[in-house]
PDB file of C-alpha atoms in Angstrom:
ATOM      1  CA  UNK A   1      -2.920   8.983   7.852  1.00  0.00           C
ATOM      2  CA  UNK A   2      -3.181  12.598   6.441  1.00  0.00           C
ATOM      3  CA  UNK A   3      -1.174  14.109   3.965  1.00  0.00           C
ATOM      4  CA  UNK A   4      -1.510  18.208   3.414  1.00  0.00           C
ATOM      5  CA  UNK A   5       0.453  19.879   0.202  1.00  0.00           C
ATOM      6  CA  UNK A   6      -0.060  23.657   0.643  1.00  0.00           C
ATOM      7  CA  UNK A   7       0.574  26.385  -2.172  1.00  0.00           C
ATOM      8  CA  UNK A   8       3.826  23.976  -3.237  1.00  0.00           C
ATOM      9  CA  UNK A   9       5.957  25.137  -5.962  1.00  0.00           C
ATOM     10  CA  UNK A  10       8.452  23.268  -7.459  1.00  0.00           C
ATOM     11  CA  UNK A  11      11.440  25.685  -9.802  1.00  0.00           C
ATOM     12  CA  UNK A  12      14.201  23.052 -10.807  1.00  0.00           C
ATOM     13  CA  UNK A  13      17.756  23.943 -11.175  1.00  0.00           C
ATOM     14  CA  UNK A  14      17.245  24.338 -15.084  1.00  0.00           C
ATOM     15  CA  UNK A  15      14.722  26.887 -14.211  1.00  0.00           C
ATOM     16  CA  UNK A  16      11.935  24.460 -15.196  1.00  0.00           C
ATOM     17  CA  UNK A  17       8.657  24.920 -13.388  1.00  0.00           C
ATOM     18  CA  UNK A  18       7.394  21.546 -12.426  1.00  0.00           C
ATOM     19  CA  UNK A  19       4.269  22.691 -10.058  1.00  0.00           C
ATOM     20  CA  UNK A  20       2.707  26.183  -9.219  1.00  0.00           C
ATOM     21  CA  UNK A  21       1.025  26.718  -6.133  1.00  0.00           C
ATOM     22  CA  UNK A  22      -0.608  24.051  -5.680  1.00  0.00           C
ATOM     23  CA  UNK A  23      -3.003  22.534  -2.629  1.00  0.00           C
ATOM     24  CA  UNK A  24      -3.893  19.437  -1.940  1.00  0.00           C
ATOM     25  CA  UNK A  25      -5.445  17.226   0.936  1.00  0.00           C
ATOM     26  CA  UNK A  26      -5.396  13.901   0.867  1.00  0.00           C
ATOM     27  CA  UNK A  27      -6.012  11.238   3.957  1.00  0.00           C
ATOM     28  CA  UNK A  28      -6.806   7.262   4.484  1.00  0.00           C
ATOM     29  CA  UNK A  29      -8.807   5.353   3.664  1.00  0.00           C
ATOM     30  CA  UNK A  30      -8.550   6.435  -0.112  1.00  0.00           C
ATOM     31  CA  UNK A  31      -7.493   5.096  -3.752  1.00  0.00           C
ATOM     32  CA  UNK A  32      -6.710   8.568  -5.700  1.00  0.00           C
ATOM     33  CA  UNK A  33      -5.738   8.689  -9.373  1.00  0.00           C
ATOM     34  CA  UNK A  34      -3.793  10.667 -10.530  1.00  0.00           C
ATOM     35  CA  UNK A  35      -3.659  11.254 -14.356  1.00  0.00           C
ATOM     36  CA  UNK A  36      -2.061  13.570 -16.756  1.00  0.00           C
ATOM     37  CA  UNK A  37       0.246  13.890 -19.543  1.00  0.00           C
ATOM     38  CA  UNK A  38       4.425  13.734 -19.398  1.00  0.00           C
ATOM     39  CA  UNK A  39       5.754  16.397 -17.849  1.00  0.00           C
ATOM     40  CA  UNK A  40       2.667  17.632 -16.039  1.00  0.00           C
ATOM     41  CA  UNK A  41       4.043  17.121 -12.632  1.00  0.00           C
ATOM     42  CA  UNK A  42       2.645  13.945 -11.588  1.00  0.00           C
ATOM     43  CA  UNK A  43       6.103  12.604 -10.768  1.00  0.00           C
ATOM     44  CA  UNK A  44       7.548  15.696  -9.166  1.00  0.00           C
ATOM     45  CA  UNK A  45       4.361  15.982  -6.988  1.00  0.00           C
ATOM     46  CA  UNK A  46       5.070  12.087  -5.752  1.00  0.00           C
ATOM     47  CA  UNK A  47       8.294  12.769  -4.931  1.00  0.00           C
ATOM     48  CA  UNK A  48       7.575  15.577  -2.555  1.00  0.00           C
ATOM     49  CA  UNK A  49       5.026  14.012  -1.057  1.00  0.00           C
ATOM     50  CA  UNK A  50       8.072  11.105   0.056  1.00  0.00           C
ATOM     51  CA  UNK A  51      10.278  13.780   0.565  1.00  0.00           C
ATOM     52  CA  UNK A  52      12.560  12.773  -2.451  1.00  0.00           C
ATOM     53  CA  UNK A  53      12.511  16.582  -3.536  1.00  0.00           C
ATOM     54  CA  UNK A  54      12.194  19.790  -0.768  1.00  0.00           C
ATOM     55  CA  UNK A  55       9.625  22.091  -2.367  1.00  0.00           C
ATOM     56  CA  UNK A  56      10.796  25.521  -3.585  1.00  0.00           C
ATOM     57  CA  UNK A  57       8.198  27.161  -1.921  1.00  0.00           C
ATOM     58  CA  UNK A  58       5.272  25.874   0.571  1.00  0.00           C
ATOM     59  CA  UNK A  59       5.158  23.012   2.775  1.00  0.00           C
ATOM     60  CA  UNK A  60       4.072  19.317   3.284  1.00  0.00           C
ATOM     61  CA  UNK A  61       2.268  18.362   6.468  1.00  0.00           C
ATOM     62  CA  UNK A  62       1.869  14.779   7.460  1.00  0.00           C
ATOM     63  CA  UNK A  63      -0.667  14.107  10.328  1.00  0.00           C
ATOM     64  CA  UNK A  64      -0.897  17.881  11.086  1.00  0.00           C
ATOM     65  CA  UNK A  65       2.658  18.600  11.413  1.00  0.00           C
ATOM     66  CA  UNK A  66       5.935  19.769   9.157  1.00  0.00           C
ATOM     67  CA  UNK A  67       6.868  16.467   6.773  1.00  0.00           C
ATOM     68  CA  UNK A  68      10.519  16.153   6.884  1.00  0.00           C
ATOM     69  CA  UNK A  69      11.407  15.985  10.779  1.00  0.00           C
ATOM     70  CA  UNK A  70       9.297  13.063  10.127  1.00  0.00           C
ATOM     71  CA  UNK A  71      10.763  11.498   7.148  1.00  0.00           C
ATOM     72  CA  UNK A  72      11.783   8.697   9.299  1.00  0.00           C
ATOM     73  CA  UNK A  73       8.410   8.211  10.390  1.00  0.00           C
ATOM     74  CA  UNK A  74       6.957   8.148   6.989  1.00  0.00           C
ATOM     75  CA  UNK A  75       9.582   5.974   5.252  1.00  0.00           C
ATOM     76  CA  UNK A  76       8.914   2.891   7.705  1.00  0.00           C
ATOM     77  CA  UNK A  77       5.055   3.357   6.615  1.00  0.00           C
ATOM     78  CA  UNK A  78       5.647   4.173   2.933  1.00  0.00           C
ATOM     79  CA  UNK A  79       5.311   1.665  -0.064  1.00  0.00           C
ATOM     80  CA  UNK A  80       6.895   3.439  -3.188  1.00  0.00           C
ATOM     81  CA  UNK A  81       7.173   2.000  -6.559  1.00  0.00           C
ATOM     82  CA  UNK A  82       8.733   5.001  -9.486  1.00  0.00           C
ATOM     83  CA  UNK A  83       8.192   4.645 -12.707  1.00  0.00           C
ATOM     84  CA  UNK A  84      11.854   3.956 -13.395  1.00  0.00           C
ATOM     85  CA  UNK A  85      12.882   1.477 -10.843  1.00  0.00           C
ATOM     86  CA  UNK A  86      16.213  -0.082 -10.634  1.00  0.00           C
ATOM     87  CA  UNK A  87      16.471  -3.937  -9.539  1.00  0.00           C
ATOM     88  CA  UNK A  88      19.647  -6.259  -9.287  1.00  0.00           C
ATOM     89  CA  UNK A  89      19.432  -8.425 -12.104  1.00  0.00           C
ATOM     90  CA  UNK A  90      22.284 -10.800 -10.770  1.00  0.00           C
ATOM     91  CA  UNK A  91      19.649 -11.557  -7.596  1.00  0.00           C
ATOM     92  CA  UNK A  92      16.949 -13.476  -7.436  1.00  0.00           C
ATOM     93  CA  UNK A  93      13.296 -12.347  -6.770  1.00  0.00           C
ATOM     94  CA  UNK A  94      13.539 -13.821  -3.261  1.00  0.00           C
ATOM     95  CA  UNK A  95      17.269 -12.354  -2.828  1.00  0.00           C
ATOM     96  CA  UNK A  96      16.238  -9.284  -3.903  1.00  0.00           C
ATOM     97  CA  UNK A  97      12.847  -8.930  -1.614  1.00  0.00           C
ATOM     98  CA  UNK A  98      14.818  -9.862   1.197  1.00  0.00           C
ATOM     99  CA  UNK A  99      17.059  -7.525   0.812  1.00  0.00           C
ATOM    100  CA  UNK A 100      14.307  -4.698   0.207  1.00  0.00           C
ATOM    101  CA  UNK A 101      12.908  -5.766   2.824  1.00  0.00           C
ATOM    102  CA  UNK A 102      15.906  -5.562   5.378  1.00  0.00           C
ATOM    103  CA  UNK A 103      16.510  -1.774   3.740  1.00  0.00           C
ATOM    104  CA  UNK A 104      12.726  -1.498   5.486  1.00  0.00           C
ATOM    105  CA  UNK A 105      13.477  -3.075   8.785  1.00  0.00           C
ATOM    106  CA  UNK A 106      11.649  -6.053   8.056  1.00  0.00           C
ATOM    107  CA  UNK A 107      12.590  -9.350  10.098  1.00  0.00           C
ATOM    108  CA  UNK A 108      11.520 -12.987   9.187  1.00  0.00           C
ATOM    109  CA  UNK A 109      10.371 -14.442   6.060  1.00  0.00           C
ATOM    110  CA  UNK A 110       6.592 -13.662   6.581  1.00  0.00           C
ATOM    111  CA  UNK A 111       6.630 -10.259   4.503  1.00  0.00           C
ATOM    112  CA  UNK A 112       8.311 -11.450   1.742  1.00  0.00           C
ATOM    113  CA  UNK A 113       6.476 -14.599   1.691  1.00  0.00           C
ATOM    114  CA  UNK A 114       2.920 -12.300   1.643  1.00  0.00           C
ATOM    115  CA  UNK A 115       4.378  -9.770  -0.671  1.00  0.00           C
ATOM    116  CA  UNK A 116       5.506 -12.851  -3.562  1.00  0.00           C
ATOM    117  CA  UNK A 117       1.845 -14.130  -2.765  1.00  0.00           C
ATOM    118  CA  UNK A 118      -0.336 -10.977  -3.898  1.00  0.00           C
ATOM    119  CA  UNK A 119       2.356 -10.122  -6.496  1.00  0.00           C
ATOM    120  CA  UNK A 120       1.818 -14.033  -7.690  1.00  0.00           C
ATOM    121  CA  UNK A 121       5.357 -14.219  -7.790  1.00  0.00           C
ATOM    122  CA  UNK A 122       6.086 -17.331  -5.073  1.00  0.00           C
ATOM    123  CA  UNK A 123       6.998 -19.719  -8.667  1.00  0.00           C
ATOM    124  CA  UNK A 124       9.804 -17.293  -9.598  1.00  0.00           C
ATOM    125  CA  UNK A 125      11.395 -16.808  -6.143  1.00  0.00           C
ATOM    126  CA  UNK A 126      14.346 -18.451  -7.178  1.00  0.00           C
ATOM    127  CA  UNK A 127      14.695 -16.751 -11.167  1.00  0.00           C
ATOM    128  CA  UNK A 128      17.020 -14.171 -11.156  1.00  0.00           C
ATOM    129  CA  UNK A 129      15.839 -10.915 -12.212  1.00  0.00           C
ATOM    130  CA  UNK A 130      17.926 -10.717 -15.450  1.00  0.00           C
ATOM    131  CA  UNK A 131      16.208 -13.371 -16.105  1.00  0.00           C
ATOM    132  CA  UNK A 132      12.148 -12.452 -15.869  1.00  0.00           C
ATOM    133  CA  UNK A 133      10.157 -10.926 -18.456  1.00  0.00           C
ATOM    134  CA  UNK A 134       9.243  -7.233 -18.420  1.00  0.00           C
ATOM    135  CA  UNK A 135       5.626  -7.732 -17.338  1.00  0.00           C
ATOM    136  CA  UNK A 136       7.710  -9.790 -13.962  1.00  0.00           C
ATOM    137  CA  UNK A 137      10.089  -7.197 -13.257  1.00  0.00           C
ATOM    138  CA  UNK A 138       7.038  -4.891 -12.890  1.00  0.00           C
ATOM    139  CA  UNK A 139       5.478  -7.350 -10.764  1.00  0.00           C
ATOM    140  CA  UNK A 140       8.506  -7.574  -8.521  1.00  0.00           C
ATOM    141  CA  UNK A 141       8.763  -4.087  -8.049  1.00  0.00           C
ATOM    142  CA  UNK A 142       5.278  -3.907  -7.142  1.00  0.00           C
ATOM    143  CA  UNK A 143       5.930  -6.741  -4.592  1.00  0.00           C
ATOM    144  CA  UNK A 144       8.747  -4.653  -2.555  1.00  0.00           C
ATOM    145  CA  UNK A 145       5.920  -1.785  -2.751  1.00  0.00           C
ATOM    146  CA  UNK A 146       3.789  -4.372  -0.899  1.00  0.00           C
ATOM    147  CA  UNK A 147       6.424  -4.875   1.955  1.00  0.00           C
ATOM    148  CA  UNK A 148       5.821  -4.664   4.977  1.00  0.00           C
ATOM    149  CA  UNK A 149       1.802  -3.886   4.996  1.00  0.00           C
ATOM    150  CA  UNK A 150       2.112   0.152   4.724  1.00  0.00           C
ATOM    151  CA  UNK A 151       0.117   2.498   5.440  1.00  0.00           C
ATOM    152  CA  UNK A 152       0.697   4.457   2.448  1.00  0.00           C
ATOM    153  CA  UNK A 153       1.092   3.251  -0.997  1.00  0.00           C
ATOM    154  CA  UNK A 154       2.529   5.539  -3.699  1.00  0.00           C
ATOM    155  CA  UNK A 155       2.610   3.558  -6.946  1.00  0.00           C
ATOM    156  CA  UNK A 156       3.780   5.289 -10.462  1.00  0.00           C
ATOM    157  CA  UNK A 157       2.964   3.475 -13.358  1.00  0.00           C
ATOM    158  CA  UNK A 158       2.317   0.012 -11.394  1.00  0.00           C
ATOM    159  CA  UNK A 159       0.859  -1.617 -14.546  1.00  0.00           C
ATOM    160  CA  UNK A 160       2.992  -0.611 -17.223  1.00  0.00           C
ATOM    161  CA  UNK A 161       4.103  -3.741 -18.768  1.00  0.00           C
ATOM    162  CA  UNK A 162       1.529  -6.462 -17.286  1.00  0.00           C
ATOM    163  CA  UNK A 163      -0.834  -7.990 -19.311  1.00  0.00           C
ATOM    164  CA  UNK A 164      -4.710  -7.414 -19.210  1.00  0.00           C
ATOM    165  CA  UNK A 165      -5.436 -10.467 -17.079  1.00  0.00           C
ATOM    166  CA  UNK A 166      -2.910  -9.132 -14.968  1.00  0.00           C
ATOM    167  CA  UNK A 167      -3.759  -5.485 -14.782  1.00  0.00           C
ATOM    168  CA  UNK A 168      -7.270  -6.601 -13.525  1.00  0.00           C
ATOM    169  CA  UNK A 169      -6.051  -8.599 -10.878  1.00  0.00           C
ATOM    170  CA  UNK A 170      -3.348  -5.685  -9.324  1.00  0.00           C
ATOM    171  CA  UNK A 171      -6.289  -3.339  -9.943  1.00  0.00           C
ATOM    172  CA  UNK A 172      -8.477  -5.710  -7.528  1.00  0.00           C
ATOM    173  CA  UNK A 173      -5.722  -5.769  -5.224  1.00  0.00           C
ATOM    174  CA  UNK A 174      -5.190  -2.116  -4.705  1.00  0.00           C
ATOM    175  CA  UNK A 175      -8.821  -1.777  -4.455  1.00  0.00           C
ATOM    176  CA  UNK A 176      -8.957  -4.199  -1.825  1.00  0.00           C
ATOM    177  CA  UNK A 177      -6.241  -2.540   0.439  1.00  0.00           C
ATOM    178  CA  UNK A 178      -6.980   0.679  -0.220  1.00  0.00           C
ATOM    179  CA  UNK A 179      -9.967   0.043   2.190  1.00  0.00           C
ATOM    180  CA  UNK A 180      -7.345   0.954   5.282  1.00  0.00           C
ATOM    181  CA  UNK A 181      -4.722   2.755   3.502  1.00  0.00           C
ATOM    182  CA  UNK A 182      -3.997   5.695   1.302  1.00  0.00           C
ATOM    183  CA  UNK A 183      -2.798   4.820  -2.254  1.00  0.00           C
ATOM    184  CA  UNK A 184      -2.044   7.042  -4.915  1.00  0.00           C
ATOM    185  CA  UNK A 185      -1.880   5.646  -8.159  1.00  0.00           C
ATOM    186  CA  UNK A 186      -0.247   7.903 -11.287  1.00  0.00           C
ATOM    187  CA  UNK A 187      -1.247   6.518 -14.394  1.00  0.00           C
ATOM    188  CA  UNK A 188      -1.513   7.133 -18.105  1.00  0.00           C
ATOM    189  CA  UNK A 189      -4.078   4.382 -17.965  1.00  0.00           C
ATOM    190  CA  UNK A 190      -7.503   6.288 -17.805  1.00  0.00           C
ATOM    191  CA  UNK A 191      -9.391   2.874 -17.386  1.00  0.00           C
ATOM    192  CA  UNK A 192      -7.519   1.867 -14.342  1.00  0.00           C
ATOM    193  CA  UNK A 193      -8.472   4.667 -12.379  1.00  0.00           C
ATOM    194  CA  UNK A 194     -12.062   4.594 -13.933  1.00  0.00           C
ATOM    195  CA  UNK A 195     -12.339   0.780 -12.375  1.00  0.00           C
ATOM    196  CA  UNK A 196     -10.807   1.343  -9.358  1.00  0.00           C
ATOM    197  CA  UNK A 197     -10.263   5.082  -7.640  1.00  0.00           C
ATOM    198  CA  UNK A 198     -12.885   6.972  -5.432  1.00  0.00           C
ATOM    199  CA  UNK A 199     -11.150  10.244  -5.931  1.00  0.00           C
ATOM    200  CA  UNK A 200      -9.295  11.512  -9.464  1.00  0.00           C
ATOM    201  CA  UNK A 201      -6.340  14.132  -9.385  1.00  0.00           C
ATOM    202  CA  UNK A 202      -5.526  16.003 -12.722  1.00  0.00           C
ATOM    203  CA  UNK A 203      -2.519  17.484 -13.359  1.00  0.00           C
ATOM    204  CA  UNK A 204      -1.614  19.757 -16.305  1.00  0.00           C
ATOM    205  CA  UNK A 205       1.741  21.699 -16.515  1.00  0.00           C
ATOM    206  CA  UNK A 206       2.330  22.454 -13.318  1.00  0.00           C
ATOM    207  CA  UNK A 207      -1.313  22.794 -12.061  1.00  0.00           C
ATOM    208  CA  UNK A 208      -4.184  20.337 -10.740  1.00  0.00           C
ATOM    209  CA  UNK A 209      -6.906  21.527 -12.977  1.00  0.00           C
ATOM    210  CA  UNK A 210      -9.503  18.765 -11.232  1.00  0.00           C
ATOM    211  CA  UNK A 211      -9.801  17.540  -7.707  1.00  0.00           C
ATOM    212  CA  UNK A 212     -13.019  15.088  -7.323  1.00  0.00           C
ATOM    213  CA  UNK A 213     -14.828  12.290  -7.869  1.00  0.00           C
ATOM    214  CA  UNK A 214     -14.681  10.768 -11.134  1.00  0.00           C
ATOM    215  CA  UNK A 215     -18.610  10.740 -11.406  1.00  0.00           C
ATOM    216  CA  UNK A 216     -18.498  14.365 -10.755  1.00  0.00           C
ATOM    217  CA  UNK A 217     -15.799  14.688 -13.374  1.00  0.00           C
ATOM    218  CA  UNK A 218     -17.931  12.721 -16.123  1.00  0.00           C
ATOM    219  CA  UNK A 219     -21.224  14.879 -15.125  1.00  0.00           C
ATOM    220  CA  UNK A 220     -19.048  17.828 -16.029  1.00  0.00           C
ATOM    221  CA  UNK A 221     -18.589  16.752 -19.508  1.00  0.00           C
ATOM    222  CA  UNK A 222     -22.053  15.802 -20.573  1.00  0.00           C
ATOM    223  CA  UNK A 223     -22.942  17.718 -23.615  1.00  0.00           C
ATOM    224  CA  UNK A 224     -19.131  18.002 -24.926  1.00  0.00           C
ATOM    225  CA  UNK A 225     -19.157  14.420 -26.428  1.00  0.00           C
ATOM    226  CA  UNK A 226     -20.117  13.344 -29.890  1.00  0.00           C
ATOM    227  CA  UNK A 227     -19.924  10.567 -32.178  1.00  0.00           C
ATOM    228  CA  UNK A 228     -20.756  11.431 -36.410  1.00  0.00           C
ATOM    229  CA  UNK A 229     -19.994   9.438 -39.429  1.00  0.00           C
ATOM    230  CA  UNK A 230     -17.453  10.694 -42.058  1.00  0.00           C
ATOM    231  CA  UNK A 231     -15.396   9.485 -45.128  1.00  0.00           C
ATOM    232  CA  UNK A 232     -11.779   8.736 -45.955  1.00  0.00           C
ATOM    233  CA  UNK A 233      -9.556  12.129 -45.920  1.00  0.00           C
ATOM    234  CA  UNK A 234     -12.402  13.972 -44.282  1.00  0.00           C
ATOM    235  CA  UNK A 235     -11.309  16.879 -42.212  1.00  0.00           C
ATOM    236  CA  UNK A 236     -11.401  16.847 -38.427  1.00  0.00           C
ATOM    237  CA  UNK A 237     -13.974  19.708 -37.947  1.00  0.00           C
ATOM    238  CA  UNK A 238     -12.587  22.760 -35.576  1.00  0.00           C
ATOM    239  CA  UNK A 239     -12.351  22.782 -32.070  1.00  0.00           C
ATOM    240  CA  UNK A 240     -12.596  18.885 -32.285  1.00  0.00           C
ATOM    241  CA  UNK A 241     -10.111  16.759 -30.638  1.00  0.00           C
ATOM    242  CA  UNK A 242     -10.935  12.990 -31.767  1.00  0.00           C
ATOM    243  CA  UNK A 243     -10.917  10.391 -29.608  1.00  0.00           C
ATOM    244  CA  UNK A 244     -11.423   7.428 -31.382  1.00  0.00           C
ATOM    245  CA  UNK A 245     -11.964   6.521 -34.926  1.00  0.00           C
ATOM    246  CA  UNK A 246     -13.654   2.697 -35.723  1.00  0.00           C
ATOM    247  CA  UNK A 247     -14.369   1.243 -39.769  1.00  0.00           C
ATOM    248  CA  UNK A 248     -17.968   0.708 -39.965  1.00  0.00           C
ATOM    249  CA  UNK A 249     -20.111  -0.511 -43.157  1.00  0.00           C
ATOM    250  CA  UNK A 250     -21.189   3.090 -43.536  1.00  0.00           C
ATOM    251  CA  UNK A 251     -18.432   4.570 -42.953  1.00  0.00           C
ATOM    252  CA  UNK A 252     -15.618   5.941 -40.052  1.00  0.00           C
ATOM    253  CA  UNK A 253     -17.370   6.427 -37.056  1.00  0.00           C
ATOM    254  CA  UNK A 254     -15.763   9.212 -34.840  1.00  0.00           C
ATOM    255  CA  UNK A 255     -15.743   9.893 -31.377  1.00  0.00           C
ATOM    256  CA  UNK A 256     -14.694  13.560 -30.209  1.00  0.00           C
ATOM    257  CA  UNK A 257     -14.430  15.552 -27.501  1.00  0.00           C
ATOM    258  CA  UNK A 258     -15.254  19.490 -27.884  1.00  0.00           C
ATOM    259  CA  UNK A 259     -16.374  22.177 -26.076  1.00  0.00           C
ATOM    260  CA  UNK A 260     -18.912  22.844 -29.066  1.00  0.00           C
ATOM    261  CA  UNK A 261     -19.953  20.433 -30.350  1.00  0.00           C
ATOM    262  CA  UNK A 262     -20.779  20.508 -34.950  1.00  0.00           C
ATOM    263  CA  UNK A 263     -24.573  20.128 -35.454  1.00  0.00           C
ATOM    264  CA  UNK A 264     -23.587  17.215 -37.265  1.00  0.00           C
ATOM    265  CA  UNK A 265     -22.680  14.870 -34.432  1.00  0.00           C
ATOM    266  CA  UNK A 266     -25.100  13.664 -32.330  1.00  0.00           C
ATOM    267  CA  UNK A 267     -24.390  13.746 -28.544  1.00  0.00           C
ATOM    268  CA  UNK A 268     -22.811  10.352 -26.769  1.00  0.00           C
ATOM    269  CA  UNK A 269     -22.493   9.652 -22.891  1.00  0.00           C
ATOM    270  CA  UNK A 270     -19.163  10.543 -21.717  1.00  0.00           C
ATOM    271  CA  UNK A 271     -16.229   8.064 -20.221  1.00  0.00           C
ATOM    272  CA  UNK A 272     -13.765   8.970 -17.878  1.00  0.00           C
ATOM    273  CA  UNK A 273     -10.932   9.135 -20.674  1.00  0.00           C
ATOM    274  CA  UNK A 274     -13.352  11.618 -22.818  1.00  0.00           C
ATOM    275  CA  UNK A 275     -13.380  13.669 -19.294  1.00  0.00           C
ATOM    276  CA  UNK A 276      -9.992  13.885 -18.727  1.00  0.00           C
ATOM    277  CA  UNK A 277      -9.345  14.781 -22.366  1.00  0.00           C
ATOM    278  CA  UNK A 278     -11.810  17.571 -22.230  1.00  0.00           C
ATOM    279  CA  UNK A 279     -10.391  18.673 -19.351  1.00  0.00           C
ATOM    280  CA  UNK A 280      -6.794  18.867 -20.683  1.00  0.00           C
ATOM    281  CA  UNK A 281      -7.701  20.289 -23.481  1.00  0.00           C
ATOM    282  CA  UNK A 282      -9.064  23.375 -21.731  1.00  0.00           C
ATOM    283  CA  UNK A 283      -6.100  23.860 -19.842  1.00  0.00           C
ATOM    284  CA  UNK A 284      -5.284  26.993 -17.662  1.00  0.00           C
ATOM    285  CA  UNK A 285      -9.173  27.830 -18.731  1.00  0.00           C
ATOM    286  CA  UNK A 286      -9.981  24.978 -16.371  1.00  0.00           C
ATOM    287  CA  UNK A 287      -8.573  26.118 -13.002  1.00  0.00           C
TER     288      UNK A 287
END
C-alpha cells in the first residue's frame, strides 16, 4: 500500500490554517511517528489521509491514483483509532466489537476473538464499557483498530491512558505488525516512537519541519545538547530551552537544548525528545 499527500492545504471554515503545502510519501511496510505539539496538524493531516476531511487545496493518491473514488476501497483496509473516540458504555466489550466489526463487514467470531487476544482484553468480554477503567477503554478502542487484520493502521494517541507495562507491550505489538503493514502512530509520547518507528514525521503549525529517520534526526542535533550544574533561583541562561531539571548533592543538574550552547555546559549525547525539541524550537527556520 502507498499513500501520496501532495502540496495539501487545509483552510477551515473559521479561517484557521491547519496545514500549508505540504508533501508527503508514505508506503508499507512502515511504522512512522508522527510527533508534534496541539494544534500542529497532526490530527487534521490523519483525517485526510482517511478521507474524514477533503483538502482545500492538493490531492491524496492511494496506490497511484485519486483517494476518494476509492474511499470504499480504503475503509475495508483501514484500522483507525482518534484520539477522541466514542464507545457505547451500555455494551459490552464483546457487544461492542461485534458490532464494530459488522460496521467493517466482518463475519464470524474469529476477528473479534484475535482482536480481544492482542488487546488482552478476552477476561473483560462480558464488562460493559461503562464499566472498565480508562486505561481499558483505550485498550478496547485499540482492539476495533485491530479488526479485521488491515492493511493500514492509523492510530492517534493509542497509549494515552495505559500503564507502562502496558505501553511496552502495544508498542511490541505495533512493531510486530508493522512488518506487512503501514502504521502511523501520532503521539505526544517521544519515547514510543524512539522504541518503536523506522521513520519520524514532525509537524509544527501547519508544516512538517522533519521527514526521516530518527537516527538521522538525533545526528542533526549533536552539539546543541548540554547538561551544567546551577543553584536554586538561578536564571535559565538565553536561548536555552530546559529539558529536564534533577536534585543532585551538588546541586540542580540541567539538561537543555540550544542552538548555542553557554561555555558553561558541557556537551551531552542527544535523545530523540532533545531532537524533536530542538527542532520545534527552530520552527519555520527549520523547513
Amino acid at each position: 500500500m502507498k499513500i501520496e499527500a501532495n502540496q495539501l492545504t487545509m483552510i477551515y471554515p473559521s479561517g484557521k490554517k491547519a496545514l500549508q503545502n505540504i508533501s508527503v510519501r508514505m508506503e508499507s511496510p512502515n511504522l512512522i511517528g508522527i510527533l508534534g505539539p496541539n494544534g500542529a496538524g497532526k490530527t487534521t493531516l490523519m483525517k485526510l489521509l482517511i478521507a474524514g476531511l477533503i483538502p482545500t487545496k492538493g490531492d491524496i493518491l492511494l496506490d497511484g491514483k485519486a483517494l476518494l473514488p476509492q474511499e470504499n476501497r480504503l475503509k475495508s483496509q483501514l484500522g483507525y483509532l482518534p484520539q477522541s473516540f466514542g464507545l457505547y458504555d451500555e455494551l459490552s466489550v464483546w457487544q461492542f466489537l461485534d458490532y464494530m466489526a459488522a460496521l467493517k463487514g466482518l463475519k464470524g467470531k474469529k476477528a473479534i476473538d484475535d482482536a480481544l487476544a492482542v488487546a488482552n482484553l478476552a477476561e473483560h468480554r462480558k464488562v460493559r464499557i461503562g464499566a472498565l477503567s480508562g486505561g481499558l477503554r483505550q485498550r478496547v478502542g485499540i482492539a476495533q483498530a485491530l479488526l479485521g487484520n488491515p492493511q493500514l493502521l492509523i492510530l492517534d494517541e493509542p497509549t494515552v491512558g495505559l500503564d507502562p507495562e502496558e505501553r511496552v507491550k502495544f508498542r511490541n505489538i505495533f512493531s510486530e505488525m508493522a512488518r506487512d503493514k503501514l502504521l502511523l502512530l501520532s503521539t505526544h509520547i517521544v519515547e514510543d516512537v524512539q522504541s518503536i518507528c523506522n521513520r519520524v514525521l514532525i509537524v509544527h503549525d501547519g508544516h512538517i519541519l522533519f521527514d526521516g529517520e530518527p537516527a538521522e534526526l538525533i545526528a542533526r542535533t549533536e552539539g546543541h545538547v548540554g547538561v551544567y550544574v546551577s543553584q536554586i533561583g538561578d536564571p535559565t541562561p538565553e536561548g536555552c530551552q530546559v529539558v529536564s531539571k534533577v536534585n543532585t548533592a551538588r546541586g540542580i543538574q540541567c539538561r537543555v537544548v540550544a542552538e548555542c550552547l553557554p561555555g558553561f555546559a558541557k556537551a551531552a549525547e542527544p535523545t530523540l525528545e532533545d531532537a524533536y525539541l530542538h527542532r520545534i524550537g527552530k520552527g519555520a527556520d527549520a523547513l
